Amino acid sequence: MGDETRPRARTTERIYNGMPARELGTEGWRKPWSGTNGGNCVEAMKLADGRVALRQSTDPDGPALIYTQHEIETFIRGAKQGEADFLLA
């Protein structure tokens, strides 16, 4: 069969902050922070170029926030060190 049967790969130039999350596909989204709220939470996807996409699980067609690997690492390290604890108060 020809290439027309293969899904088209999304080029990284076309991935942008605020894009419709559905354009990133349905495979690869994970819920690393799911809690006792019935599964309504933030979903994350690691992109081929190392960036990370986040979306709201209750709105999978809504906007995706795109972060660089450095931004995600900085956020997670800061959260582990308690720098985001003010969000819990």
PDB file of C-alpha atoms in Angstrom:
ATOM      1  CA  MET A   1       0.000   0.000   0.000  1.00  0.00           C
ATOM      2  CA  GLY A   2       1.056   3.581  -0.530  1.00  0.00           C
ATOM      3  CA  ASP A   3       1.837   6.327   1.945  1.00  0.00           C
ATOM      4  CA  GLU A   4      -1.769   7.541   1.813  1.00  0.00           C
ATOM      5  CA  THR A   5      -2.716   4.865   4.394  1.00  0.00           C
ATOM      6  CA  ARG A   6      -0.229   6.132   6.979  1.00  0.00           C
ATOM      7  CA  PRO A   7      -1.216   8.894   9.394  1.00  0.00           C
ATOM      8  CA  ARG A   8       0.634  12.093   8.680  1.00  0.00           C
ATOM      9  CA  ALA A   9       3.274  13.015  11.215  1.00  0.00           C
ATOM     10  CA  ARG A  10       2.805  16.437  12.720  1.00  0.00           C
ATOM     11  CA  THR A  11       5.803  18.665  12.126  1.00  0.00           C
ATOM     12  CA  THR A  12       7.105  20.492  15.179  1.00  0.00           C
ATOM     13  CA  GLU A  13       6.771  23.884  13.453  1.00  0.00           C
ATOM     14  CA  ARG A  14       3.016  23.452  13.457  1.00  0.00           C
ATOM     15  CA  ILE A  15       2.799  22.682  17.182  1.00  0.00           C
ATOM     16  CA  TYR A  16       2.083  25.854  19.101  1.00  0.00           C
ATOM     17  CA  ASN A  17       0.863  26.980  22.508  1.00  0.00           C
ATOM     18  CA  GLY A  18      -2.937  27.129  22.628  1.00  0.00           C
ATOM     19  CA  MET A  19      -3.510  24.886  19.615  1.00  0.00           C
ATOM     20  CA  PRO A  20      -6.517  22.548  19.709  1.00  0.00           C
ATOM     21  CA  ALA A  21      -5.361  19.486  21.658  1.00  0.00           C
ATOM     22  CA  ARG A  22      -7.222  17.185  19.255  1.00  0.00           C
ATOM     23  CA  GLU A  23      -4.690  18.144  16.569  1.00  0.00           C
ATOM     24  CA  LEU A  24      -2.010  16.355  18.610  1.00  0.00           C
ATOM     25  CA  GLY A  25      -3.954  13.092  18.324  1.00  0.00           C
ATOM     26  CA  THR A  26      -5.578  10.828  20.856  1.00  0.00           C
ATOM     27  CA  GLU A  27      -2.669   8.475  21.585  1.00  0.00           C
ATOM     28  CA  GLY A  28      -0.068   9.230  24.232  1.00  0.00           C
ATOM     29  CA  TRP A  29      -2.088  11.372  26.647  1.00  0.00           C
ATOM     30  CA  ARG A  30      -1.579  10.352  30.298  1.00  0.00           C
ATOM     31  CA  LYS A  31      -3.140  11.425  33.594  1.00  0.00           C
ATOM     32  CA  PRO A  32      -0.177  11.579  35.970  1.00  0.00           C
ATOM     33  CA  TRP A  33      -2.022  13.748  38.482  1.00  0.00           C
ATOM     34  CA  SER A  34      -5.415  12.045  38.634  1.00  0.00           C
ATOM     35  CA  GLY A  35      -6.897  12.143  42.082  1.00  0.00           C
ATOM     36  CA  THR A  36     -10.221  11.511  43.765  1.00  0.00           C
ATOM     37  CA  ASN A  37     -12.125  13.834  41.433  1.00  0.00           C
ATOM     38  CA  GLY A  38     -13.416  11.096  39.134  1.00  0.00           C
ATOM     39  CA  GLY A  39     -10.534  11.340  36.690  1.00  0.00           C
ATOM     40  CA  ASN A  40     -11.125  14.994  35.761  1.00  0.00           C
ATOM     41  CA  CYS A  41      -7.636  16.388  35.762  1.00  0.00           C
ATOM     42  CA  VAL A  42      -4.690  17.547  33.717  1.00  0.00           C
ATOM     43  CA  GLU A  43      -3.418  15.212  30.996  1.00  0.00           C
ATOM     44  CA  ALA A  44       0.138  15.303  29.668  1.00  0.00           C
ATOM     45  CA  MET A  45       1.758  14.124  26.447  1.00  0.00           C
ATOM     46  CA  LYS A  46       5.470  13.983  25.688  1.00  0.00           C
ATOM     47  CA  LEU A  47       6.005  15.240  22.138  1.00  0.00           C
ATOM     48  CA  ALA A  48       8.549  13.772  19.723  1.00  0.00           C
ATOM     49  CA  ASP A  49      10.824  16.813  20.031  1.00  0.00           C
ATOM     50  CA  GLY A  50      10.936  16.634  23.859  1.00  0.00           C
ATOM     51  CA  ARG A  51       8.338  19.309  24.557  1.00  0.00           C
ATOM     52  CA  VAL A  52       5.334  18.502  26.748  1.00  0.00           C
ATOM     53  CA  ALA A  53       1.688  19.236  25.985  1.00  0.00           C
ATOM     54  CA  LEU A  54      -0.895  19.658  28.754  1.00  0.00           C
ATOM     55  CA  ARG A  55      -4.682  19.672  28.380  1.00  0.00           C
ATOM     56  CA  GLN A  56      -7.740  19.541  30.608  1.00  0.00           C
ATOM     57  CA  SER A  57      -9.195  16.024  30.583  1.00  0.00           C
ATOM     58  CA  THR A  58     -12.756  17.367  30.690  1.00  0.00           C
ATOM     59  CA  ASP A  59     -12.077  19.335  27.490  1.00  0.00           C
ATOM     60  CA  PRO A  60      -9.878  17.090  25.308  1.00  0.00           C
ATOM     61  CA  ASP A  61     -10.638  19.214  22.236  1.00  0.00           C
ATOM     62  CA  GLY A  62      -9.743  22.440  24.041  1.00  0.00           C
ATOM     63  CA  PRO A  63      -6.400  24.239  23.964  1.00  0.00           C
ATOM     64  CA  ALA A  64      -3.115  22.483  24.627  1.00  0.00           C
ATOM     65  CA  LEU A  65      -0.433  24.282  26.564  1.00  0.00           C
ATOM     66  CA  ILE A  66       3.005  23.484  25.130  1.00  0.00           C
ATOM     67  CA  TYR A  67       6.073  23.619  27.373  1.00  0.00           C
ATOM     68  CA  THR A  68       9.738  23.050  26.650  1.00  0.00           C
ATOM     69  CA  GLN A  69      11.560  20.242  28.418  1.00  0.00           C
ATOM     70  CA  HIS A  70      13.408  22.867  30.492  1.00  0.00           C
ATOM     71  CA  GLU A  71      10.147  24.558  31.571  1.00  0.00           C
ATOM     72  CA  ILE A  72       8.613  21.252  32.693  1.00  0.00           C
ATOM     73  CA  GLU A  73      11.778  20.192  34.522  1.00  0.00           C
ATOM     74  CA  THR A  74      11.948  23.556  36.295  1.00  0.00           C
ATOM     75  CA  PHE A  75       8.296  23.357  37.329  1.00  0.00           C
ATOM     76  CA  ILE A  76       8.513  19.780  38.621  1.00  0.00           C
ATOM     77  CA  ARG A  77      11.733  20.427  40.542  1.00  0.00           C
ATOM     78  CA  GLY A  78      10.233  23.565  42.076  1.00  0.00           C
ATOM     79  CA  ALA A  79       7.032  21.753  43.025  1.00  0.00           C
ATOM     80  CA  LYS A  80       9.041  18.967  44.672  1.00  0.00           C
ATOM     81  CA  GLN A  81      10.941  21.605  46.673  1.00  0.00           C
ATOM     82  CA  GLY A  82       7.683  23.137  47.908  1.00  0.00           C
ATOM     83  CA  GLU A  83       7.749  26.253  45.724  1.00  0.00           C
ATOM     84  CA  ALA A  84       4.145  25.634  44.595  1.00  0.00           C
ATOM     85  CA  ASP A  85       2.761  24.885  48.057  1.00  0.00           C
ATOM     86  CA  PHE A  86       1.061  28.293  48.117  1.00  0.00           C
ATOM     87  CA  LEU A  87      -1.416  26.842  45.611  1.00  0.00           C
ATOM     88  CA  LEU A  88      -2.615  24.380  48.247  1.00  0.00           C
ATOM     89  CA  ALA A  89      -3.385  26.921  50.956  1.00  0.00           C
TER      90      ALA A  89
END
